[in-house]
Tab-separated table of C-alpha atoms and ligand atoms in Angstrom:
chain	number	residue	atom	x	y	z
A	255	MET	CA	-6.143	-45.436	-63.779
A	256	ASN	CA	-7.285	-45.573	-60.249
A	257	ILE	CA	-5.072	-47.639	-58.238
A	258	LEU	CA	-6.187	-49.466	-55.121
A	259	VAL	CA	-3.105	-49.944	-52.521
A	260	LEU	CA	-4.336	-52.545	-49.674
A	261	ASN	CA	-1.341	-54.455	-46.719
A	262	CYS	CA	-3.007	-56.580	-45.370
A	263	GLY	CA	-1.849	-57.639	-42.445
A	264	SER	CA	-3.856	-60.542	-39.042
A	265	SER	CA	-5.446	-57.618	-37.296
A	266	SER	CA	-5.444	-54.583	-39.930
A	267	VAL	CA	-5.809	-53.007	-43.565
A	268	LYS	CA	-4.403	-50.883	-44.788
A	269	TYR	CA	-5.864	-48.860	-48.138
A	270	GLN	CA	-4.705	-46.126	-50.956
A	271	LEU	CA	-6.380	-44.929	-53.317
A	272	ILE	CA	-3.492	-43.606	-55.695
A	273	GLU	CA	-4.377	-41.759	-59.125
A	274	ALA	CA	-1.861	-42.496	-60.892
A	275	ASP	CA	-1.499	-40.661	-63.976
A	276	ASN	CA	-0.882	-37.213	-61.890
A	277	ARG	CA	1.127	-39.391	-58.875
A	278	LYS	CA	-2.184	-38.366	-56.013
A	279	THR	CA	-3.134	-40.651	-53.163
A	280	LEU	CA	-7.220	-39.644	-53.463
A	281	THR	CA	-7.900	-41.287	-50.153
A	282	ARG	CA	-6.350	-43.509	-47.580
A	283	GLY	CA	-6.522	-45.675	-43.633
A	284	SER	CA	-6.898	-47.794	-42.258
A	285	VAL	CA	-9.139	-50.410	-40.079
A	286	GLU	CA	-7.511	-52.285	-37.323
A	287	ARG	CA	-8.011	-54.305	-34.799
A	288	ILE	CA	-10.252	-57.174	-37.049
A	289	GLY	CA	-11.741	-58.984	-35.411
A	290	MET	CA	-10.817	-57.715	-31.844
A	291	THR	CA	-13.225	-55.150	-29.580
A	292	GLY	CA	-12.926	-51.448	-30.365
A	293	ALA	CA	-12.160	-52.377	-34.630
A	294	THR	CA	-11.909	-49.125	-35.848
A	295	LEU	CA	-12.068	-47.769	-40.248
A	296	SER	CA	-10.731	-44.516	-39.966
A	297	ASN	CA	-10.572	-42.753	-43.718
A	298	LYS	CA	-8.852	-39.647	-44.953
A	299	ARG	CA	-9.876	-38.253	-48.223
A	300	HIS	CA	-7.224	-35.685	-50.326
A	301	ASP	CA	-9.090	-32.590	-48.974
A	302	GLY	CA	-9.303	-32.970	-45.785
A	303	ASP	CA	-12.563	-34.650	-45.185
A	304	GLU	CA	-11.984	-37.259	-42.742
A	305	ILE	CA	-14.688	-40.018	-40.353
A	306	ARG	CA	-13.191	-42.518	-38.834
A	307	ILE	CA	-16.110	-45.182	-37.687
A	308	ALA	CA	-16.309	-47.740	-34.323
A	309	GLY	CA	-17.467	-50.831	-34.524
A	310	ASP	CA	-17.605	-54.427	-35.323
A	311	ILE	CA	-15.591	-55.510	-37.570
A	312	LEU	CA	-15.133	-59.602	-36.990
A	313	ASP	CA	-12.781	-60.367	-39.828
A	314	HIS	CA	-11.042	-59.464	-43.311
A	315	THR	CA	-14.238	-59.772	-45.373
A	316	ILE	CA	-16.974	-57.724	-43.391
A	317	ALA	CA	-13.327	-55.417	-42.980
A	318	ILE	CA	-13.137	-54.763	-47.111
A	319	GLU	CA	-16.338	-54.158	-48.167
A	320	TYR	CA	-16.839	-51.680	-45.582
A	321	ILE	CA	-13.378	-49.689	-47.067
A	322	LEU	CA	-15.261	-50.317	-50.621
A	323	ALA	CA	-18.876	-48.566	-48.542
A	324	VAL	CA	-16.356	-45.748	-47.796
A	325	LEU	CA	-14.484	-45.777	-51.149
A	326	LEU	CA	-18.422	-45.484	-52.862
A	327	SER	CA	-19.916	-43.027	-49.837
A	328	ARG	CA	-22.530	-40.046	-51.536
A	329	ASN	CA	-20.231	-37.314	-49.071
A	330	HIS	CA	-17.169	-39.357	-48.107
A	331	GLY	CA	-16.044	-41.328	-51.198
A	332	VAL	CA	-13.732	-40.510	-54.112
A	333	ILE	CA	-15.286	-43.489	-56.756
A	334	ASN	CA	-18.424	-42.587	-57.540
A	335	ASP	CA	-18.927	-46.530	-58.781
A	336	LYS	CA	-16.114	-49.947	-58.410
A	337	SER	CA	-15.476	-49.766	-61.768
A	338	ASP	CA	-14.122	-46.702	-61.051
A	339	ILE	CA	-11.478	-49.260	-59.435
A	340	HIS	CA	-8.534	-50.650	-62.331
A	341	ALA	CA	-6.436	-52.752	-61.088
A	342	ILE	CA	-5.501	-53.954	-57.731
A	343	GLY	CA	-1.903	-53.739	-55.456
A	344	HIS	CA	-0.948	-55.517	-53.284
A	345	ARG	CA	1.550	-56.471	-50.357
A	346	VAL	CA	3.109	-59.962	-50.475
A	347	VAL	CA	5.195	-60.173	-47.392
A	348	HIS	CA	6.882	-63.018	-49.010
A	349	GLY	CA	7.776	-63.727	-52.247
A	350	GLY	CA	10.529	-67.164	-51.844
A	351	ALA	CA	13.276	-67.103	-54.697
A	352	ALA	CA	10.067	-67.004	-56.833
A	353	PHE	CA	9.631	-62.849	-57.384
A	354	ALA	CA	12.562	-60.871	-58.582
A	355	ASN	CA	9.947	-58.494	-59.373
A	356	ALA	CA	6.367	-57.493	-58.239
A	357	VAL	CA	3.929	-59.680	-60.852
A	358	LEU	CA	0.191	-59.519	-62.040
A	359	ILE	CA	-1.856	-62.592	-60.852
A	360	ASN	CA	-3.033	-65.684	-61.629
A	361	GLU	CA	-4.080	-69.140	-59.797
A	362	ASP	CA	-0.074	-69.810	-60.160
A	363	ILE	CA	0.358	-66.857	-58.668
A	364	ILE	CA	-1.863	-67.970	-55.337
A	365	GLN	CA	0.440	-71.023	-55.851
A	366	LEU	CA	3.159	-70.591	-55.375
A	367	ILE	CA	2.139	-67.909	-52.475
A	368	ARG	CA	0.585	-70.003	-50.859
A	369	ALA	CA	3.098	-71.952	-51.016
A	370	SER	CA	4.929	-69.776	-49.077
A	371	CYS	CA	3.234	-69.292	-46.124
A	372	ASP	CA	5.033	-71.401	-43.698
A	373	LEU	CA	8.307	-69.083	-43.999
A	374	ALA	CA	5.804	-66.345	-43.096
A	375	PRO	CA	3.373	-67.357	-41.151
A	376	LEU	CA	2.429	-63.526	-39.837
A	377	HIS	CA	2.430	-62.252	-42.886
A	378	ASN	CA	1.554	-63.768	-46.108
A	379	PRO	CA	-2.273	-66.319	-44.929
A	380	TYR	CA	-3.725	-62.744	-44.525
A	381	ASN	CA	-2.293	-61.144	-47.750
A	382	LEU	CA	-3.505	-64.141	-49.535
A	383	ALA	CA	-6.987	-64.067	-47.869
A	384	GLY	CA	-7.479	-59.951	-48.987
A	385	ILE	CA	-5.754	-61.108	-52.588
A	386	GLU	CA	-8.513	-63.787	-52.891
A	387	LEU	CA	-11.488	-61.629	-51.219
A	388	MET	CA	-10.424	-59.048	-53.872
A	389	ARG	CA	-10.585	-61.512	-56.329
A	390	GLY	CA	-14.284	-62.756	-55.759
A	391	LEU	CA	-15.884	-59.230	-55.052
A	392	LEU	CA	-13.963	-57.257	-58.182
A	393	PRO	CA	-13.165	-60.747	-60.497
A	394	SER	CA	-12.556	-58.859	-63.156
A	395	ILE	CA	-9.880	-55.806	-61.910
A	396	PRO	CA	-5.711	-56.539	-62.520
A	397	GLN	CA	-4.158	-57.847	-59.172
A	398	VAL	CA	-1.201	-57.851	-58.245
A	399	ALA	CA	1.366	-58.549	-56.036
A	400	VAL	CA	4.545	-56.460	-54.687
A	401	PHE	CA	6.778	-58.736	-52.497
A	402	ASP	CA	8.994	-57.541	-49.339
A	403	THR	CA	10.884	-60.238	-50.145
A	404	ALA	CA	11.820	-58.965	-54.727
A	405	PHE	CA	14.513	-56.413	-53.896
A	406	HIS	CA	16.895	-58.021	-51.664
A	407	GLN	CA	17.137	-60.994	-55.353
A	408	THR	CA	20.520	-59.127	-55.866
A	409	MET	CA	22.226	-60.364	-52.594
A	410	PRO	CA	25.277	-63.155	-53.212
A	411	SER	CA	25.661	-66.413	-52.302
A	412	HIS	CA	28.122	-65.397	-49.867
A	413	ALA	CA	25.499	-62.769	-48.304
A	414	TYR	CA	22.713	-65.100	-48.398
A	415	THR	CA	24.161	-68.520	-48.098
A	416	TYR	CA	24.050	-70.898	-44.252
A	417	ALA	CA	26.273	-72.632	-44.243
A	418	LEU	CA	24.024	-75.485	-43.205
A	419	PRO	CA	24.184	-78.874	-45.127
A	420	HIS	CA	23.907	-78.452	-48.891
A	421	GLU	CA	21.252	-80.782	-49.911
A	422	LEU	CA	19.412	-79.912	-47.315
A	423	CYS	CA	19.597	-76.383	-47.839
A	424	GLU	CA	18.248	-77.197	-51.379
A	425	LYS	CA	15.731	-78.852	-51.322
A	426	GLU	CA	13.919	-76.841	-48.493
A	427	HIS	CA	14.697	-73.194	-50.536
A	428	ILE	CA	16.571	-72.532	-46.416
A	429	ARG	CA	18.943	-69.902	-47.601
A	430	ARG	CA	18.535	-65.396	-46.474
A	431	TYR	CA	15.834	-63.797	-48.298
A	432	GLY	CA	15.249	-60.979	-46.160
A	433	PHE	CA	12.686	-58.138	-46.389
A	434	HIS	CA	10.505	-54.575	-46.269
A	435	GLY	CA	12.684	-54.925	-49.735
A	436	THR	CA	9.165	-52.709	-50.716
A	437	ASN	CA	10.725	-49.544	-48.182
A	438	HIS	CA	13.764	-50.263	-48.537
A	439	GLU	CA	14.221	-49.755	-52.390
A	440	TYR	CA	11.587	-46.733	-52.103
A	441	VAL	CA	13.671	-44.411	-48.763
A	442	ALA	CA	16.762	-44.869	-51.038
A	443	LEU	CA	14.879	-43.807	-54.016
A	444	ARG	CA	13.663	-40.793	-51.928
A	445	SER	CA	17.694	-40.626	-49.959
A	446	ALA	CA	18.949	-39.755	-53.667
A	447	THR	CA	16.586	-37.935	-54.982
A	448	TRP	CA	16.138	-35.473	-51.956
A	449	LEU	CA	20.853	-35.327	-51.941
A	450	LYS	CA	19.967	-34.902	-55.751
A	451	ARG	CA	22.726	-37.175	-56.382
A	452	PRO	CA	22.339	-40.423	-58.418
A	453	VAL	CA	21.424	-43.563	-56.534
A	454	SER	CA	24.334	-45.654	-58.591
A	455	GLU	CA	26.876	-43.259	-57.184
A	456	LEU	CA	25.850	-43.772	-53.106
A	457	LYS	CA	26.637	-46.000	-49.945
A	458	ILE	CA	23.420	-46.769	-48.172
A	459	ILE	CA	22.389	-48.519	-44.460
A	460	SER	CA	18.581	-48.109	-44.112
A	461	CYS	CA	17.231	-48.965	-41.227
A	462	HIS	CA	13.343	-50.126	-40.800
A	463	LEU	CA	12.882	-49.917	-37.670
A	464	GLY	CA	9.294	-50.127	-37.043
A	465	SER	CA	6.924	-53.332	-35.281
A	466	GLY	CA	8.954	-55.112	-37.259
A	467	ALA	CA	12.735	-54.353	-37.428
A	468	SER	CA	15.386	-54.122	-40.762
A	469	ILE	CA	18.813	-52.737	-41.892
A	470	CYS	CA	19.477	-53.886	-45.423
A	471	ALA	CA	22.820	-52.500	-47.362
A	472	ILE	CA	21.887	-51.577	-50.815
A	473	ASP	CA	24.800	-50.394	-53.268
A	474	HIS	CA	24.515	-49.122	-55.934
A	475	GLY	CA	20.962	-49.113	-54.989
A	476	ARG	CA	20.998	-52.242	-55.399
A	477	SER	CA	20.806	-54.657	-52.217
A	478	ILE	CA	24.045	-56.738	-51.128
A	479	ASP	CA	22.752	-57.601	-47.972
A	480	THR	CA	20.074	-57.398	-45.458
A	481	SER	CA	19.075	-58.132	-41.315
A	482	MET	CA	15.852	-60.937	-41.427
A	483	GLY	CA	16.161	-64.279	-43.874
A	484	MET	CA	14.634	-67.010	-44.183
A	485	THR	CA	11.669	-65.892	-42.410
A	486	PRO	CA	11.351	-62.466	-40.650
A	487	LEU	CA	12.463	-63.639	-37.114
A	488	GLU	CA	16.859	-63.268	-37.721
A	489	GLY	CA	18.400	-60.187	-37.029
A	490	LEU	CA	17.163	-57.389	-35.000
A	491	ILE	CA	15.552	-57.309	-32.300
A	492	MET	CA	11.654	-56.128	-32.614
A	493	GLY	CA	8.396	-55.337	-30.900
A	494	THR	CA	7.362	-59.222	-30.440
A	495	ARG	CA	10.384	-61.000	-31.773
A	496	PRO	CA	13.850	-61.981	-30.954
A	497	GLY	CA	15.704	-60.635	-34.024
A	498	ASP	CA	19.397	-62.822	-33.176
A	499	VAL	CA	19.869	-65.664	-30.745
A	500	ASP	CA	22.207	-68.431	-31.034
A	501	PRO	CA	20.141	-71.325	-31.540
A	502	GLY	CA	21.892	-73.644	-29.378
A	503	ALA	CA	19.375	-71.796	-26.885
A	504	LEU	CA	16.289	-72.698	-28.279
A	505	LEU	CA	17.737	-76.847	-29.115
A	506	HIS	CA	18.356	-76.519	-25.231
A	507	LEU	CA	14.816	-74.598	-24.518
A	508	MET	CA	13.474	-77.300	-26.899
A	509	ARG	CA	14.720	-79.738	-24.184
A	510	ALA	CA	14.891	-78.728	-20.511
A	511	ASP	CA	10.813	-77.648	-21.523
A	512	SER	CA	9.712	-79.591	-23.391
A	513	LEU	CA	8.709	-76.912	-25.158
A	514	ASP	CA	7.401	-78.030	-29.539
A	515	VAL	CA	7.151	-76.793	-32.257
A	516	GLU	CA	3.488	-74.788	-32.574
A	517	ARG	CA	5.038	-73.824	-28.761
A	518	MET	CA	8.156	-72.914	-30.490
A	519	ASP	CA	7.079	-70.218	-33.060
A	520	ARG	CA	4.575	-68.562	-30.532
A	521	MET	CA	7.300	-67.736	-27.942
A	522	LEU	CA	9.618	-67.016	-30.991
A	523	ASN	CA	6.811	-64.575	-33.219
A	524	ARG	CA	4.441	-63.208	-30.390
A	525	GLU	CA	6.230	-62.868	-27.568
A	526	SER	CA	9.654	-62.773	-27.152
A	527	GLY	CA	11.166	-58.824	-28.507
A	528	LEU	CA	10.698	-55.725	-26.553
A	529	LYS	CA	7.771	-57.937	-25.608
A	530	GLY	CA	9.697	-60.871	-24.373
A	531	ILE	CA	12.158	-58.594	-21.909
A	532	THR	CA	9.486	-55.633	-21.168
A	533	GLY	CA	5.711	-57.681	-21.525
A	534	LYS	CA	4.914	-53.897	-23.917
A	535	ASN	CA	5.888	-54.245	-27.104
A	536	ASP	CA	5.805	-50.632	-28.243
A	537	MET	CA	7.858	-48.613	-28.098
A	538	ARG	CA	5.932	-44.981	-26.857
A	539	GLU	CA	5.723	-47.526	-23.802
A	540	ILE	CA	8.398	-47.999	-23.066
A	541	LEU	CA	9.845	-44.530	-23.740
A	542	ALA	CA	8.011	-43.500	-21.414
A	543	GLY	CA	8.803	-46.711	-18.643
A	544	ALA	CA	13.047	-46.111	-19.608
A	545	ALA	CA	11.670	-42.739	-19.185
A	546	GLN	CA	10.132	-43.802	-15.604
A	547	GLY	CA	12.824	-45.516	-13.990
A	548	ASP	CA	11.895	-49.272	-15.369
A	549	VAL	CA	15.248	-51.503	-15.783
A	550	GLN	CA	13.874	-53.818	-18.087
A	551	CYS	CA	12.268	-50.541	-20.087
A	552	THR	CA	15.897	-49.415	-20.289
A	553	ARG	CA	17.452	-52.440	-20.907
A	554	ALA	CA	15.705	-53.520	-23.623
A	555	ILE	CA	16.081	-49.914	-25.183
A	556	SER	CA	19.951	-50.382	-24.848
A	557	ALA	CA	19.501	-53.660	-26.334
A	558	PHE	CA	17.061	-52.522	-29.411
A	559	CYS	CA	19.802	-49.961	-30.710
A	560	TYR	CA	22.856	-51.310	-29.626
A	561	ARG	CA	21.748	-53.981	-32.271
A	562	ILE	CA	21.293	-52.018	-34.918
A	563	ARG	CA	24.458	-49.656	-34.235
A	564	LYS	CA	26.432	-53.472	-34.787
A	565	TYR	CA	24.417	-54.160	-37.962
A	566	ILE	CA	26.113	-50.888	-38.610
A	567	GLY	CA	29.563	-51.368	-38.297
A	568	ALA	CA	28.780	-55.036	-39.805
A	569	TYR	CA	27.202	-52.916	-43.037
A	570	MET	CA	29.540	-50.600	-43.284
A	571	ALA	CA	32.204	-53.160	-43.832
A	572	ALA	CA	30.510	-55.131	-46.373
A	573	LEU	CA	30.212	-51.866	-48.055
A	574	GLY	CA	33.513	-49.885	-48.132
A	575	GLY	CA	31.780	-46.733	-46.150
A	576	LEU	CA	28.855	-45.111	-45.977
A	577	ASP	CA	27.410	-41.901	-47.519
A	578	VAL	CA	24.158	-42.218	-45.947
A	579	LEU	CA	22.238	-44.055	-42.973
A	580	ILE	CA	18.740	-43.488	-43.555
A	581	PHE	CA	16.377	-44.412	-40.277
A	582	THR	CA	12.520	-44.953	-41.108
A	583	ALA	CA	9.336	-46.845	-39.648
A	584	GLY	CA	7.876	-46.464	-36.872
A	585	ILE	CA	9.708	-46.031	-34.051
A	586	GLY	CA	13.008	-44.329	-36.833
A	587	GLU	CA	11.043	-42.222	-38.033
A	588	ASN	CA	9.801	-40.724	-35.427
A	589	SER	CA	12.199	-41.358	-32.126
A	590	ALA	CA	14.638	-38.333	-32.058
A	591	GLU	CA	15.858	-40.904	-29.176
A	592	ILE	CA	16.405	-43.945	-30.487
A	593	ARG	CA	18.157	-42.517	-33.098
A	594	ALA	CA	20.092	-41.041	-31.326
A	595	GLY	CA	20.925	-44.366	-29.269
A	596	VAL	CA	21.228	-45.913	-32.253
A	597	CYS	CA	24.021	-43.210	-33.348
A	598	GLN	CA	25.989	-42.646	-29.919
A	599	GLY	CA	29.446	-43.098	-30.311
B	658	LIG	P1	3.946	-51.796	-38.443
B	658	LIG	O1	4.464	-51.146	-39.700
B	658	LIG	O2	5.390	-52.646	-38.837
B	658	LIG	O3	3.269	-52.951	-37.653
B	658	LIG	P2	5.496	-49.461	-37.299
B	658	LIG	O4	5.687	-48.526	-39.616
B	658	LIG	O5	3.945	-49.052	-37.687
B	658	LIG	O6	4.802	-50.810	-37.710
B	658	LIG	O7	5.936	-49.080	-35.781
B	658	LIG	C1	5.385	-49.324	-34.298
B	658	LIG	C2	6.202	-48.771	-33.665
B	658	LIG	O8	6.804	-47.479	-33.568
B	658	LIG	C3	5.715	-49.132	-33.099
B	658	LIG	O9	6.335	-49.597	-31.419
B	658	LIG	C4	5.246	-47.325	-31.919
B	658	LIG	O10	5.152	-47.243	-30.605
B	658	LIG	C5	6.337	-46.434	-32.646
B	658	LIG	N1	6.349	-45.518	-31.854
B	658	LIG	C6	5.260	-44.534	-33.205
B	658	LIG	N2	5.163	-43.710	-32.470
B	658	LIG	C7	6.409	-43.195	-31.361
B	658	LIG	C8	7.239	-43.005	-31.059
B	658	LIG	N3	6.464	-41.915	-32.048
B	658	LIG	N4	7.976	-42.737	-30.668
B	658	LIG	C9	9.122	-44.148	-30.497
B	658	LIG	N5	8.038	-44.848	-30.215
B	658	LIG	C10	7.169	-44.404	-31.962
């Protein structure tokens, strides 16, 4: 059985075609900078064959058509016909409280995902666009949604409750959901395998540090707390999101600068975090800036690491100890400097 896995983001589509029976990735790649100048498709096949195509990729429809063309191409492809794709798995960021597991997609599921779009405006609309595009292109192939929120559905109510008026929370489904669950679960299981210990014996803290960043406390293989909340805005400092911030400061800005909801949304989702402090959201550039003595870059790195350290302390208390500390995603995997900064002290 061949499964096409799609992760449709705002300006990128990442994909893998996996031969499930052998757990073998036949080919993988990504389309980046969709709708911008300098768009590219990169594909790497299991035998090492690589291609990179540069050109105008105006929207997600064209991106997905390019991907299918590469999968089917005579020189660089891995399948002969679209019917060689037997199922499609979509990453979906927000599943609300509706989904504790992956689900087969139908019209009802699509409506539930659409209903969650306001909760994850940077992600869910693009995830949904990918689902609808594939249903149009390959209507007879089963499609499954895998939710970033599902793993955290095991959080106890004391971890997911906000101290806001209860009736309002009930009416608007306001509670903490958590994200990056697919990865937190995966790295926890991988670390247990790697340590040759059952995951049920381990107290694990997983730090997912990418453009988005979150940290998760995992006890007996189950998420008991995580730093992102109702939306992916809460918690750690991220590329363009601030993480934890006093709501009073936001109220002040709304009054003092007459910021409306749209402007506030843009500020919190796109103009804050590392970018807000330094003007840049790429950690490599910020590390390079700090190395050249840029004060704001140095401050951003210190704040980024300190926030993570503070959460690790809190989650050690929540877990009653710690056996494994995991670093994952772009920054977590690649930057020894940030890992050292987090673990300092
Ligand atoms: P996402 O998938 O959320 O877009 P990634 O997990 O790809 O994000 O992580 C992107 C982040 O990882 C960027 O801030 C990038 O600068 C950072 N990153 C990638 N490689 C390195 C590295 N070698 N050192 C420091 N940061 C890195």
